[in-house]
PDB file of N, CA and C in Angstrom:
ATOM      1  N   UNK A  29      17.189   3.367   7.965  1.00 69.00           N
ATOM      2  CA  UNK A  29      16.089   3.983   7.216  1.00 69.00           C
ATOM      3  C   UNK A  29      14.963   2.988   6.992  1.00 69.00           C
ATOM      4  N   UNK A  30      15.326   1.816   6.518  1.00 75.00           N
ATOM      5  CA  UNK A  30      14.327   0.781   6.276  1.00 75.00           C
ATOM      6  C   UNK A  30      13.609   0.398   7.571  1.00 75.00           C
ATOM      7  N   UNK A  31      14.381   0.332   8.650  1.00 78.00           N
ATOM      8  CA  UNK A  31      13.804  -0.042   9.936  1.00 78.00           C
ATOM      9  C   UNK A  31      12.743   0.966  10.375  1.00 78.00           C
ATOM     10  N   UNK A  32      13.019   2.248  10.187  1.00 80.00           N
ATOM     11  CA  UNK A  32      12.047   3.294  10.529  1.00 80.00           C
ATOM     12  C   UNK A  32      10.775   3.125   9.715  1.00 80.00           C
ATOM     13  N   UNK A  33      10.964   2.840   8.433  1.00 77.00           N
ATOM     14  CA  UNK A  33       9.829   2.648   7.536  1.00 77.00           C
ATOM     15  C   UNK A  33       8.989   1.454   7.985  1.00 77.00           C
ATOM     16  N   UNK A  34       9.643   0.352   8.316  1.00 77.00           N
ATOM     17  CA  UNK A  34       8.934  -0.846   8.762  1.00 77.00           C
ATOM     18  C   UNK A  34       8.219  -0.600  10.081  1.00 77.00           C
ATOM     19  N   UNK A  35       8.878   0.131  10.966  1.00 77.00           N
ATOM     20  CA  UNK A  35       8.236   0.461  12.242  1.00 77.00           C
ATOM     21  C   UNK A  35       6.970   1.282  12.015  1.00 77.00           C
ATOM     22  N   UNK A  36       7.040   2.216  11.081  1.00 78.00           N
ATOM     23  CA  UNK A  36       5.878   3.037  10.758  1.00 78.00           C
ATOM     24  C   UNK A  36       4.741   2.161  10.247  1.00 78.00           C
ATOM     25  N   UNK A  37       5.061   1.251   9.310  1.00 76.00           N
ATOM     26  CA  UNK A  37       4.045   0.354   8.762  1.00 76.00           C
ATOM     27  C   UNK A  37       3.455  -0.500   9.884  1.00 76.00           C
ATOM     28  N   UNK A  38       4.336  -1.024  10.741  1.00 76.00           N
ATOM     29  CA  UNK A  38       3.880  -1.868  11.839  1.00 76.00           C
ATOM     30  C   UNK A  38       2.941  -1.105  12.762  1.00 76.00           C
ATOM     31  N   UNK A  39       3.320   0.114  13.145  1.00 75.00           N
ATOM     32  CA  UNK A  39       2.484   0.890  14.055  1.00 75.00           C
ATOM     33  C   UNK A  39       1.135   1.221  13.403  1.00 75.00           C
ATOM     34  N   UNK A  40       1.171   1.442  12.089  1.00 72.00           N
ATOM     35  CA  UNK A  40      -0.066   1.704  11.351  1.00 72.00           C
ATOM     36  C   UNK A  40      -0.992   0.497  11.415  1.00 72.00           C
ATOM     37  N   UNK A  41      -0.428  -0.700  11.174  1.00 71.00           N
ATOM     38  CA  UNK A  41      -1.231  -1.922  11.248  1.00 71.00           C
ATOM     39  C   UNK A  41      -1.749  -2.156  12.651  1.00 71.00           C
ATOM     40  N   UNK A  42      -0.897  -1.879  13.643  1.00 70.00           N
ATOM     41  CA  UNK A  42      -1.317  -2.055  15.031  1.00 70.00           C
ATOM     42  C   UNK A  42      -2.505  -1.143  15.325  1.00 70.00           C
ATOM     43  N   UNK A  43      -2.437   0.088  14.842  1.00 69.00           N
ATOM     44  CA  UNK A  43      -3.551   1.010  15.039  1.00 69.00           C
ATOM     45  C   UNK A  43      -4.820   0.489  14.366  1.00 69.00           C
ATOM     46  N   UNK A  44      -4.670  -0.070  13.184  1.00 65.00           N
ATOM     47  CA  UNK A  44      -5.818  -0.615  12.476  1.00 65.00           C
ATOM     48  C   UNK A  44      -6.410  -1.806  13.230  1.00 65.00           C
ATOM     49  N   UNK A  45      -5.533  -2.658  13.734  1.00 62.00           N
ATOM     50  CA  UNK A  45      -5.984  -3.881  14.401  1.00 62.00           C
ATOM     51  C   UNK A  45      -6.498  -3.582  15.799  1.00 62.00           C
ATOM     52  N   UNK A  46      -5.911  -2.581  16.432  1.00 60.00           N
ATOM     53  CA  UNK A  46      -6.186  -2.327  17.843  1.00 60.00           C
ATOM     54  C   UNK A  46      -7.365  -1.376  18.028  1.00 60.00           C
ATOM     55  N   UNK A  47      -8.479  -1.684  17.386  1.00 60.00           N
ATOM     56  CA  UNK A  47      -9.657  -0.843  17.585  1.00 60.00           C
ATOM     57  C   UNK A  47     -10.563  -1.424  18.663  1.00 60.00           C
ATOM     58  N   UNK A  48     -10.052  -2.462  19.349  1.00 55.00           N
ATOM     59  CA  UNK A  48     -10.803  -3.018  20.466  1.00 55.00           C
ATOM     60  C   UNK A  48     -10.537  -2.182  21.714  1.00 55.00           C
ATOM     61  N   UNK A  49     -11.473  -2.208  22.637  1.00 52.00           N
ATOM     62  CA  UNK A  49     -11.358  -1.378  23.834  1.00 52.00           C
ATOM     63  C   UNK A  49     -10.349  -1.983  24.810  1.00 52.00           C
ATOM     64  N   UNK A  50     -10.412  -3.300  24.980  1.00 58.00           N
ATOM     65  CA  UNK A  50      -9.459  -3.932  25.905  1.00 58.00           C
ATOM     66  C   UNK A  50      -8.093  -4.029  25.232  1.00 58.00           C
ATOM     67  N   UNK A  51      -7.044  -3.853  26.015  1.00 61.00           N
ATOM     68  CA  UNK A  51      -5.698  -3.782  25.457  1.00 61.00           C
ATOM     69  C   UNK A  51      -4.965  -5.120  25.507  1.00 61.00           C
ATOM     70  N   UNK A  52      -5.677  -6.183  25.894  1.00 66.00           N
ATOM     71  CA  UNK A  52      -5.038  -7.496  25.904  1.00 66.00           C
ATOM     72  C   UNK A  52      -4.828  -7.958  24.472  1.00 66.00           C
ATOM     73  N   UNK A  53      -3.622  -8.389  24.120  1.00 66.00           N
ATOM     74  CA  UNK A  53      -3.396  -8.849  22.749  1.00 66.00           C
ATOM     75  C   UNK A  53      -4.149 -10.144  22.468  1.00 66.00           C
ATOM     76  N   UNK A  54      -4.784 -10.182  21.342  1.00 71.00           N
ATOM     77  CA  UNK A  54      -5.518 -11.386  20.947  1.00 71.00           C
ATOM     78  C   UNK A  54      -4.542 -12.347  20.284  1.00 71.00           C
ATOM     79  N   UNK A  55      -4.994 -13.562  20.057  1.00 76.00           N
ATOM     80  CA  UNK A  55      -4.162 -14.565  19.383  1.00 76.00           C
ATOM     81  C   UNK A  55      -3.757 -14.046  18.010  1.00 76.00           C
ATOM     82  N   UNK A  56      -4.664 -13.353  17.330  1.00 73.00           N
ATOM     83  CA  UNK A  56      -4.359 -12.818  16.004  1.00 73.00           C
ATOM     84  C   UNK A  56      -3.271 -11.758  16.075  1.00 73.00           C
ATOM     85  N   UNK A  57      -3.339 -10.882  17.070  1.00 72.00           N
ATOM     86  CA  UNK A  57      -2.316  -9.837  17.235  1.00 72.00           C
ATOM     87  C   UNK A  57      -0.935 -10.461  17.421  1.00 72.00           C
ATOM     88  N   UNK A  58      -0.873 -11.485  18.270  1.00 76.00           N
ATOM     89  CA  UNK A  58       0.398 -12.156  18.551  1.00 76.00           C
ATOM     90  C   UNK A  58       0.905 -12.830  17.279  1.00 76.00           C
ATOM     91  N   UNK A  59       0.012 -13.498  16.569  1.00 79.00           N
ATOM     92  CA  UNK A  59       0.357 -14.173  15.315  1.00 79.00           C
ATOM     93  C   UNK A  59       0.859 -13.149  14.297  1.00 79.00           C
ATOM     94  N   UNK A  60       0.164 -12.042  14.182  1.00 78.00           N
ATOM     95  CA  UNK A  60       0.545 -10.987  13.242  1.00 78.00           C
ATOM     96  C   UNK A  60       1.931 -10.434  13.578  1.00 78.00           C
ATOM     97  N   UNK A  61       2.160 -10.211  14.865  1.00 78.00           N
ATOM     98  CA  UNK A  61       3.445  -9.655  15.299  1.00 78.00           C
ATOM     99  C   UNK A  61       4.591 -10.605  14.959  1.00 78.00           C
ATOM    100  N   UNK A  62       4.378 -11.901  15.187  1.00 84.00           N
ATOM    101  CA  UNK A  62       5.411 -12.896  14.857  1.00 84.00           C
ATOM    102  C   UNK A  62       5.690 -12.910  13.370  1.00 84.00           C
ATOM    103  N   UNK A  63       4.629 -12.901  12.561  1.00 83.00           N
ATOM    104  CA  UNK A  63       4.781 -12.893  11.099  1.00 83.00           C
ATOM    105  C   UNK A  63       5.522 -11.633  10.655  1.00 83.00           C
ATOM    106  N   UNK A  64       5.160 -10.501  11.251  1.00 81.00           N
ATOM    107  CA  UNK A  64       5.768  -9.236  10.868  1.00 81.00           C
ATOM    108  C   UNK A  64       7.255  -9.223  11.211  1.00 81.00           C
ATOM    109  N   UNK A  65       7.596  -9.733  12.399  1.00 83.00           N
ATOM    110  CA  UNK A  65       9.007  -9.783  12.797  1.00 83.00           C
ATOM    111  C   UNK A  65       9.797 -10.678  11.858  1.00 83.00           C
ATOM    112  N   UNK A  66       9.182 -11.796  11.446  1.00 87.00           N
ATOM    113  CA  UNK A  66       9.832 -12.708  10.504  1.00 87.00           C
ATOM    114  C   UNK A  66      10.079 -11.994   9.181  1.00 87.00           C
ATOM    115  N   UNK A  67       9.075 -11.242   8.726  1.00 84.00           N
ATOM    116  CA  UNK A  67       9.183 -10.488   7.477  1.00 84.00           C
ATOM    117  C   UNK A  67      10.299  -9.448   7.578  1.00 84.00           C
ATOM    118  N   UNK A  68      10.369  -8.741   8.698  1.00 79.00           N
ATOM    119  CA  UNK A  68      11.424  -7.740   8.904  1.00 79.00           C
ATOM    120  C   UNK A  68      12.803  -8.388   8.855  1.00 79.00           C
ATOM    121  N   UNK A  69      12.924  -9.545   9.478  1.00 84.00           N
ATOM    122  CA  UNK A  69      14.208 -10.263   9.473  1.00 84.00           C
ATOM    123  C   UNK A  69      14.594 -10.645   8.052  1.00 84.00           C
ATOM    124  N   UNK A  70      13.639 -11.131   7.294  1.00 84.00           N
ATOM    125  CA  UNK A  70      13.898 -11.518   5.903  1.00 84.00           C
ATOM    126  C   UNK A  70      14.350 -10.323   5.080  1.00 84.00           C
ATOM    127  N   UNK A  71      13.651  -9.200   5.222  1.00 82.00           N
ATOM    128  CA  UNK A  71      13.997  -7.995   4.463  1.00 82.00           C
ATOM    129  C   UNK A  71      15.391  -7.518   4.871  1.00 82.00           C
ATOM    130  N   UNK A  72      15.667  -7.542   6.171  1.00 82.00           N
ATOM    131  CA  UNK A  72      16.972  -7.104   6.675  1.00 82.00           C
ATOM    132  C   UNK A  72      18.085  -7.989   6.100  1.00 82.00           C
ATOM    133  N   UNK A  73      17.860  -9.295   6.083  1.00 86.00           N
ATOM    134  CA  UNK A  73      18.849 -10.231   5.520  1.00 86.00           C
ATOM    135  C   UNK A  73      19.101  -9.921   4.051  1.00 86.00           C
ATOM    136  N   UNK A  74      18.013  -9.692   3.327  1.00 84.00           N
ATOM    137  CA  UNK A  74      18.147  -9.376   1.890  1.00 84.00           C
ATOM    138  C   UNK A  74      18.953  -8.096   1.688  1.00 84.00           C
ATOM    139  N   UNK A  75      18.664  -7.089   2.509  1.00 80.00           N
ATOM    140  CA  UNK A  75      19.364  -5.814   2.392  1.00 80.00           C
ATOM    141  C   UNK A  75      20.847  -5.983   2.727  1.00 80.00           C
ATOM    142  N   UNK A  76      21.146  -6.797   3.731  1.00 83.00           N
ATOM    143  CA  UNK A  76      22.538  -7.033   4.132  1.00 83.00           C
ATOM    144  C   UNK A  76      23.302  -7.776   3.046  1.00 83.00           C
ATOM    145  N   UNK A  77      22.605  -8.615   2.293  1.00 82.00           N
ATOM    146  CA  UNK A  77      23.251  -9.413   1.251  1.00 82.00           C
ATOM    147  C   UNK A  77      23.467  -8.647  -0.054  1.00 82.00           C
ATOM    148  N   UNK A  78      22.899  -7.467  -0.170  1.00 72.00           N
ATOM    149  CA  UNK A  78      23.060  -6.689  -1.405  1.00 72.00           C
ATOM    150  C   UNK A  78      24.474  -6.131  -1.531  1.00 72.00           C
TER     151      UNK A  78
END
């Protein structure tokens, strides 16, 4: 359930960020994706530890 929610948030942010015409990921997009994946891992760990 949480994963679906996070995916939704991620896709929403991607839509917000991806208003450029070219589809090549920028350095910021890559940085954002890495940060987001790290955040998801942290949340998942916390949920597993509950």
